[in-house]
PDB file of C-alpha atoms in Angstrom:
ATOM      1  CA  UNK K 425      10.445  88.445  80.606  1.00 49.00           C
ATOM      2  CA  UNK K 426      11.996  88.635  76.673  1.00 51.00           C
ATOM      3  CA  UNK K 427      10.476  86.143  74.353  1.00 51.00           C
ATOM      4  CA  UNK K 428      11.828  85.633  70.950  1.00 49.00           C
ATOM      5  CA  UNK K 429       9.257  85.515  68.481  1.00 49.00           C
ATOM      6  CA  UNK K 430       8.430  82.039  66.272  1.00 44.00           C
ATOM      7  CA  UNK K 431       9.805  82.842  62.646  1.00 43.00           C
ATOM      8  CA  UNK K 432       7.172  83.047  60.089  1.00 38.00           C
ATOM      9  CA  UNK K 433       6.298  79.826  58.010  1.00 39.00           C
ATOM     10  CA  UNK K 434       7.987  81.656  55.138  1.00 41.00           C
ATOM     11  CA  UNK K 435      10.935  82.195  57.066  1.00 39.00           C
ATOM     12  CA  UNK K 436      11.259  78.855  58.251  1.00 36.00           C
ATOM     13  CA  UNK K 437      11.097  77.883  54.877  1.00 38.00           C
ATOM     14  CA  UNK K 438      13.570  80.199  53.499  1.00 43.00           C
ATOM     15  CA  UNK K 439      16.146  79.129  55.911  1.00 43.00           C
ATOM     16  CA  UNK K 440      15.791  75.303  55.218  1.00 45.00           C
ATOM     17  CA  UNK K 441      19.112  74.057  53.376  1.00 58.00           C
ATOM     18  CA  UNK K 442      18.302  73.995  49.753  1.00 65.00           C
ATOM     19  CA  UNK K 443      18.120  70.257  48.460  1.00 83.00           C
ATOM     20  CA  UNK K 444      20.352  71.131  45.573  1.00 91.00           C
ATOM     21  CA  UNK K 445      21.913  68.146  43.781  1.00 95.00           C
ATOM     22  CA  UNK K 446      25.731  68.426  43.339  1.00 95.00           C
ATOM     23  CA  UNK K 447      27.564  65.864  40.798  1.00 97.00           C
ATOM     24  CA  UNK K 448      31.051  64.194  41.450  1.00 97.00           C
ATOM     25  CA  UNK K 449      32.960  61.413  39.812  1.00 97.00           C
ATOM     26  CA  UNK K 450      32.130  57.462  41.050  1.00 97.00           C
ATOM     27  CA  UNK K 451      34.887  55.721  42.895  1.00 96.00           C
ATOM     28  CA  UNK K 452      34.717  52.506  43.818  1.00 94.00           C
ATOM     29  CA  UNK K 453      33.529  52.977  47.136  1.00 95.00           C
ATOM     30  CA  UNK K 454      29.981  54.111  45.429  1.00 95.00           C
ATOM     31  CA  UNK K 455      29.833  50.509  43.687  1.00 93.00           C
ATOM     32  CA  UNK K 456      27.542  48.969  46.288  1.00 93.00           C
ATOM     33  CA  UNK K 457      25.323  52.036  46.144  1.00 93.00           C
ATOM     34  CA  UNK K 458      25.170  51.767  42.645  1.00 92.00           C
ATOM     35  CA  UNK K 459      24.082  48.224  42.945  1.00 90.00           C
ATOM     36  CA  UNK K 460      21.684  48.881  44.970  1.00 91.00           C
ATOM     37  CA  UNK K 461      20.257  51.920  43.283  1.00 90.00           C
ATOM     38  CA  UNK K 462      19.889  50.044  40.000  1.00 90.00           C
ATOM     39  CA  UNK K 463      18.076  47.313  41.773  1.00 88.00           C
ATOM     40  CA  UNK K 464      15.254  49.690  43.506  1.00 87.00           C
ATOM     41  CA  UNK K 465      15.264  51.575  40.018  1.00 83.00           C
ATOM     42  CA  UNK K 466      14.704  48.865  37.435  1.00 84.00           C
ATOM     43  CA  UNK K 467      14.201  45.445  39.630  1.00 79.00           C
ATOM     44  CA  UNK K 468      15.186  42.289  38.682  1.00 76.00           C
ATOM     45  CA  UNK K 469      13.974  42.621  35.031  1.00 69.00           C
ATOM     46  CA  UNK K 470      16.916  44.858  34.013  1.00 68.00           C
ATOM     47  CA  UNK K 471      19.339  42.104  33.650  1.00 61.00           C
ATOM     48  CA  UNK K 472      16.784  41.114  30.685  1.00 62.00           C
ATOM     49  CA  UNK K 473      16.708  44.374  29.021  1.00 73.00           C
ATOM     50  CA  UNK K 474      18.495  44.847  25.342  1.00 78.00           C
ATOM     51  CA  UNK K 475      20.854  48.064  27.210  1.00 77.00           C
ATOM     52  CA  UNK K 476      21.924  45.198  29.776  1.00 76.00           C
ATOM     53  CA  UNK K 477      23.449  43.362  26.783  1.00 81.00           C
ATOM     54  CA  UNK K 478      24.967  46.109  25.531  1.00 87.00           C
ATOM     55  CA  UNK K 479      26.881  46.503  28.796  1.00 82.00           C
ATOM     56  CA  UNK K 480      27.453  43.178  29.249  1.00 84.00           C
ATOM     57  CA  UNK K 481      29.452  42.820  25.709  1.00 89.00           C
ATOM     58  CA  UNK K 482      31.443  46.227  26.126  1.00 91.00           C
ATOM     59  CA  UNK K 483      32.732  47.626  29.241  1.00 90.00           C
ATOM     60  CA  UNK K 484      31.515  50.686  30.997  1.00 92.00           C
ATOM     61  CA  UNK K 485      34.157  53.974  31.193  1.00 95.00           C
ATOM     62  CA  UNK K 486      34.495  53.833  34.905  1.00 94.00           C
ATOM     63  CA  UNK K 487      36.049  57.561  34.106  1.00 96.00           C
ATOM     64  CA  UNK K 488      32.907  58.703  33.085  1.00 97.00           C
ATOM     65  CA  UNK K 489      30.979  57.424  35.983  1.00 96.00           C
ATOM     66  CA  UNK K 490      29.034  60.103  37.780  1.00 98.00           C
ATOM     67  CA  UNK K 491      26.981  60.342  41.261  1.00 97.00           C
ATOM     68  CA  UNK K 492      24.336  62.869  42.069  1.00 97.00           C
ATOM     69  CA  UNK K 493      24.525  64.046  45.864  1.00 96.00           C
ATOM     70  CA  UNK K 494      22.331  65.790  48.039  1.00 94.00           C
ATOM     71  CA  UNK K 495      23.902  67.483  51.087  1.00 91.00           C
ATOM     72  CA  UNK K 496      26.722  64.946  50.766  1.00 92.00           C
ATOM     73  CA  UNK K 497      24.105  61.916  50.472  1.00 94.00           C
ATOM     74  CA  UNK K 498      24.442  59.941  47.424  1.00 95.00           C
ATOM     75  CA  UNK K 499      21.084  59.926  45.208  1.00 95.00           C
ATOM     76  CA  UNK K 500      22.016  59.215  41.419  1.00 96.00           C
ATOM     77  CA  UNK K 501      24.566  57.309  39.207  1.00 95.00           C
ATOM     78  CA  UNK K 502      24.636  57.041  35.624  1.00 97.00           C
ATOM     79  CA  UNK K 503      27.697  55.253  33.870  1.00 93.00           C
ATOM     80  CA  UNK K 504      28.702  55.367  30.120  1.00 96.00           C
ATOM     81  CA  UNK K 505      29.402  52.550  27.461  1.00 96.00           C
ATOM     82  CA  UNK K 506      31.787  53.130  24.796  1.00 97.00           C
ATOM     83  CA  UNK K 507      30.288  51.952  21.577  1.00 97.00           C
ATOM     84  CA  UNK K 508      30.322  51.691  17.668  1.00 97.00           C
ATOM     85  CA  UNK K 509      28.028  52.076  14.935  1.00 97.00           C
ATOM     86  CA  UNK K 510      28.926  51.841  11.543  1.00 94.00           C
ATOM     87  CA  UNK K 511      32.419  52.560  12.652  1.00 94.00           C
ATOM     88  CA  UNK K 512      31.852  56.061  14.219  1.00 97.00           C
ATOM     89  CA  UNK K 513      32.454  55.926  18.000  1.00 97.00           C
ATOM     90  CA  UNK K 514      30.245  57.767  20.463  1.00 98.00           C
ATOM     91  CA  UNK K 515      28.920  56.561  23.986  1.00 98.00           C
ATOM     92  CA  UNK K 516      25.622  54.523  25.201  1.00 96.00           C
ATOM     93  CA  UNK K 517      24.447  56.535  28.086  1.00 96.00           C
ATOM     94  CA  UNK K 518      22.788  54.882  31.186  1.00 87.00           C
ATOM     95  CA  UNK K 519      21.436  53.467  33.503  1.00 92.00           C
ATOM     96  CA  UNK K 520      20.524  56.698  34.776  1.00 93.00           C
ATOM     97  CA  UNK K 521      18.847  56.070  38.152  1.00 93.00           C
ATOM     98  CA  UNK K 522      17.530  58.535  41.053  1.00 94.00           C
ATOM     99  CA  UNK K 523      16.779  57.346  44.095  1.00 94.00           C
ATOM    100  CA  UNK K 524      13.112  57.674  44.943  1.00 92.00           C
ATOM    101  CA  UNK K 525      13.409  59.496  48.257  1.00 92.00           C
ATOM    102  CA  UNK K 526      15.364  62.315  46.021  1.00 92.00           C
ATOM    103  CA  UNK K 527      13.204  62.451  42.753  1.00 90.00           C
ATOM    104  CA  UNK K 528      12.011  65.821  41.608  1.00 92.00           C
ATOM    105  CA  UNK K 529      15.515  67.916  42.574  1.00 95.00           C
ATOM    106  CA  UNK K 530      16.745  67.839  39.363  1.00 95.00           C
ATOM    107  CA  UNK K 531      19.272  64.910  39.790  1.00 96.00           C
ATOM    108  CA  UNK K 532      18.889  62.885  36.885  1.00 96.00           C
ATOM    109  CA  UNK K 533      18.893  65.920  34.685  1.00 97.00           C
ATOM    110  CA  UNK K 534      21.901  67.186  35.848  1.00 97.00           C
ATOM    111  CA  UNK K 535      23.562  63.943  35.632  1.00 98.00           C
ATOM    112  CA  UNK K 536      22.433  63.184  31.671  1.00 97.00           C
ATOM    113  CA  UNK K 537      23.557  66.910  31.385  1.00 97.00           C
ATOM    114  CA  UNK K 538      26.983  66.822  33.095  1.00 98.00           C
ATOM    115  CA  UNK K 539      28.152  63.036  31.686  1.00 98.00           C
ATOM    116  CA  UNK K 540      27.280  64.188  27.994  1.00 98.00           C
ATOM    117  CA  UNK K 541      28.819  67.492  28.266  1.00 97.00           C
ATOM    118  CA  UNK K 542      32.321  65.630  29.745  1.00 97.00           C
ATOM    119  CA  UNK K 543      31.620  63.100  27.262  1.00 97.00           C
ATOM    120  CA  UNK K 544      31.635  64.907  24.412  1.00 97.00           C
ATOM    121  CA  UNK K 545      34.535  67.456  25.667  1.00 97.00           C
ATOM    122  CA  UNK K 546      36.903  64.684  25.608  1.00 95.00           C
ATOM    123  CA  UNK K 547      36.372  64.737  21.614  1.00 95.00           C
ATOM    124  CA  UNK K 548      37.017  61.248  21.394  1.00 94.00           C
ATOM    125  CA  UNK K 549      33.254  59.846  20.731  1.00 96.00           C
ATOM    126  CA  UNK K 550      30.899  61.703  18.187  1.00 97.00           C
ATOM    127  CA  UNK K 551      27.230  61.202  19.976  1.00 98.00           C
ATOM    128  CA  UNK K 552      25.875  60.117  23.006  1.00 98.00           C
ATOM    129  CA  UNK K 553      22.921  57.240  22.381  1.00 97.00           C
ATOM    130  CA  UNK K 554      20.273  56.203  24.994  1.00 96.00           C
ATOM    131  CA  UNK K 555      17.109  54.177  25.521  1.00 94.00           C
ATOM    132  CA  UNK K 556      14.703  56.580  26.763  1.00 94.00           C
ATOM    133  CA  UNK K 557      11.663  58.894  27.259  1.00 95.00           C
ATOM    134  CA  UNK K 558      11.300  61.554  24.743  1.00 96.00           C
ATOM    135  CA  UNK K 559       9.282  63.923  27.581  1.00 97.00           C
ATOM    136  CA  UNK K 560      12.160  63.352  29.623  1.00 96.00           C
ATOM    137  CA  UNK K 561      15.129  63.559  27.447  1.00 97.00           C
ATOM    138  CA  UNK K 562      14.385  65.827  24.068  1.00 97.00           C
ATOM    139  CA  UNK K 563      14.149  68.870  26.124  1.00 97.00           C
ATOM    140  CA  UNK K 564      17.708  67.890  27.206  1.00 96.00           C
ATOM    141  CA  UNK K 565      18.881  68.212  23.953  1.00 97.00           C
ATOM    142  CA  UNK K 566      18.278  64.674  22.624  1.00 97.00           C
ATOM    143  CA  UNK K 567      16.953  64.103  19.521  1.00 98.00           C
ATOM    144  CA  UNK K 568      14.836  60.593  17.934  1.00 98.00           C
ATOM    145  CA  UNK K 569      16.848  58.831  15.530  1.00 98.00           C
ATOM    146  CA  UNK K 570      14.982  57.290  12.312  1.00 97.00           C
ATOM    147  CA  UNK K 571      13.297  54.237  13.873  1.00 96.00           C
ATOM    148  CA  UNK K 572      15.029  50.824  12.776  1.00 94.00           C
ATOM    149  CA  UNK K 573      18.428  52.469  11.815  1.00 97.00           C
ATOM    150  CA  UNK K 574      20.494  51.529  14.556  1.00 96.00           C
ATOM    151  CA  UNK K 575      20.592  47.623  14.994  1.00 95.00           C
ATOM    152  CA  UNK K 576      20.501  46.244  19.057  1.00 93.00           C
ATOM    153  CA  UNK K 577      21.527  42.822  20.135  1.00 91.00           C
ATOM    154  CA  UNK K 578      17.773  42.139  21.276  1.00 88.00           C
ATOM    155  CA  UNK K 579      13.869  44.025  20.953  1.00 90.00           C
ATOM    156  CA  UNK K 580      13.895  47.689  21.933  1.00 92.00           C
ATOM    157  CA  UNK K 581      11.277  50.014  21.222  1.00 94.00           C
ATOM    158  CA  UNK K 582      12.883  52.175  18.278  1.00 94.00           C
ATOM    159  CA  UNK K 583      11.122  55.277  18.678  1.00 95.00           C
ATOM    160  CA  UNK K 584      12.974  55.692  22.202  1.00 95.00           C
ATOM    161  CA  UNK K 585      16.408  55.102  20.519  1.00 97.00           C
ATOM    162  CA  UNK K 586      17.664  59.075  21.342  1.00 97.00           C
ATOM    163  CA  UNK K 587      20.889  60.706  20.414  1.00 98.00           C
ATOM    164  CA  UNK K 588      22.904  63.814  21.573  1.00 98.00           C
ATOM    165  CA  UNK K 589      25.137  64.993  18.732  1.00 97.00           C
ATOM    166  CA  UNK K 590      26.676  68.657  17.827  1.00 96.00           C
ATOM    167  CA  UNK K 591      25.930  67.049  14.411  1.00 96.00           C
ATOM    168  CA  UNK K 592      22.091  67.325  14.222  1.00 93.00           C
ATOM    169  CA  UNK K 593      22.127  65.561  11.016  1.00 96.00           C
ATOM    170  CA  UNK K 594      23.392  62.472  12.988  1.00 97.00           C
ATOM    171  CA  UNK K 595      19.935  61.542  14.621  1.00 97.00           C
ATOM    172  CA  UNK K 596      18.771  60.959  11.128  1.00 97.00           C
ATOM    173  CA  UNK K 597      21.556  59.216   9.104  1.00 97.00           C
ATOM    174  CA  UNK K 598      23.353  56.966  11.919  1.00 98.00           C
ATOM    175  CA  UNK K 599      22.564  53.410  10.758  1.00 97.00           C
ATOM    176  CA  UNK K 600      24.015  49.945  11.588  1.00 97.00           C
ATOM    177  CA  UNK K 601      24.409  47.403  14.164  1.00 96.00           C
ATOM    178  CA  UNK K 602      26.305  48.078  17.758  1.00 96.00           C
ATOM    179  CA  UNK K 603      29.586  46.954  18.299  1.00 95.00           C
ATOM    180  CA  UNK K 604      32.728  47.825  20.385  1.00 95.00           C
ATOM    181  CA  UNK K 605      34.622  51.165  20.217  1.00 94.00           C
ATOM    182  CA  UNK K 606      36.866  51.347  17.080  1.00 92.00           C
ATOM    183  CA  UNK K 607      40.348  52.064  17.669  1.00 87.00           C
ATOM    184  CA  UNK K 608      42.028  54.561  15.458  1.00 67.00           C
TER     185      UNK K 608
END
């Protein structure tokens, strides 16, 4: 009788599919997933946040909405909102959310990097701004802004306002209220 030896634990792990996130553009079919994901990630209090008020005033750019997937299953999303600060056009990143079952796989960081790269590659905006944790975003290239320089339509912790721009001086110098995208 021939028996086939069981694979070792190392071999089993090596043959397991890698849970590597990929990114694709969001479609209308993703709307329900995104709504549910944001409810899970941010709860009912998300509607009271200042960042949500900005997104209410200025529509998101659907062409920059992205979905992260792992093995074909949606697991994260990100939006971009066109804004202007002191006449300089840019984008506000967020919300960025990853489903709890898929955290620690790098989907959130992949989404942040990819949407920022795609946004700035267009050449239409000069910066990507967000309100977020320095420990998470600064290693990805975001820089703290000068506290209080950017005026939000509500309360925000000024130490959490971060900026990504090719012009590294912009994080220190950008100043003024957030307003609608300025057409040239």
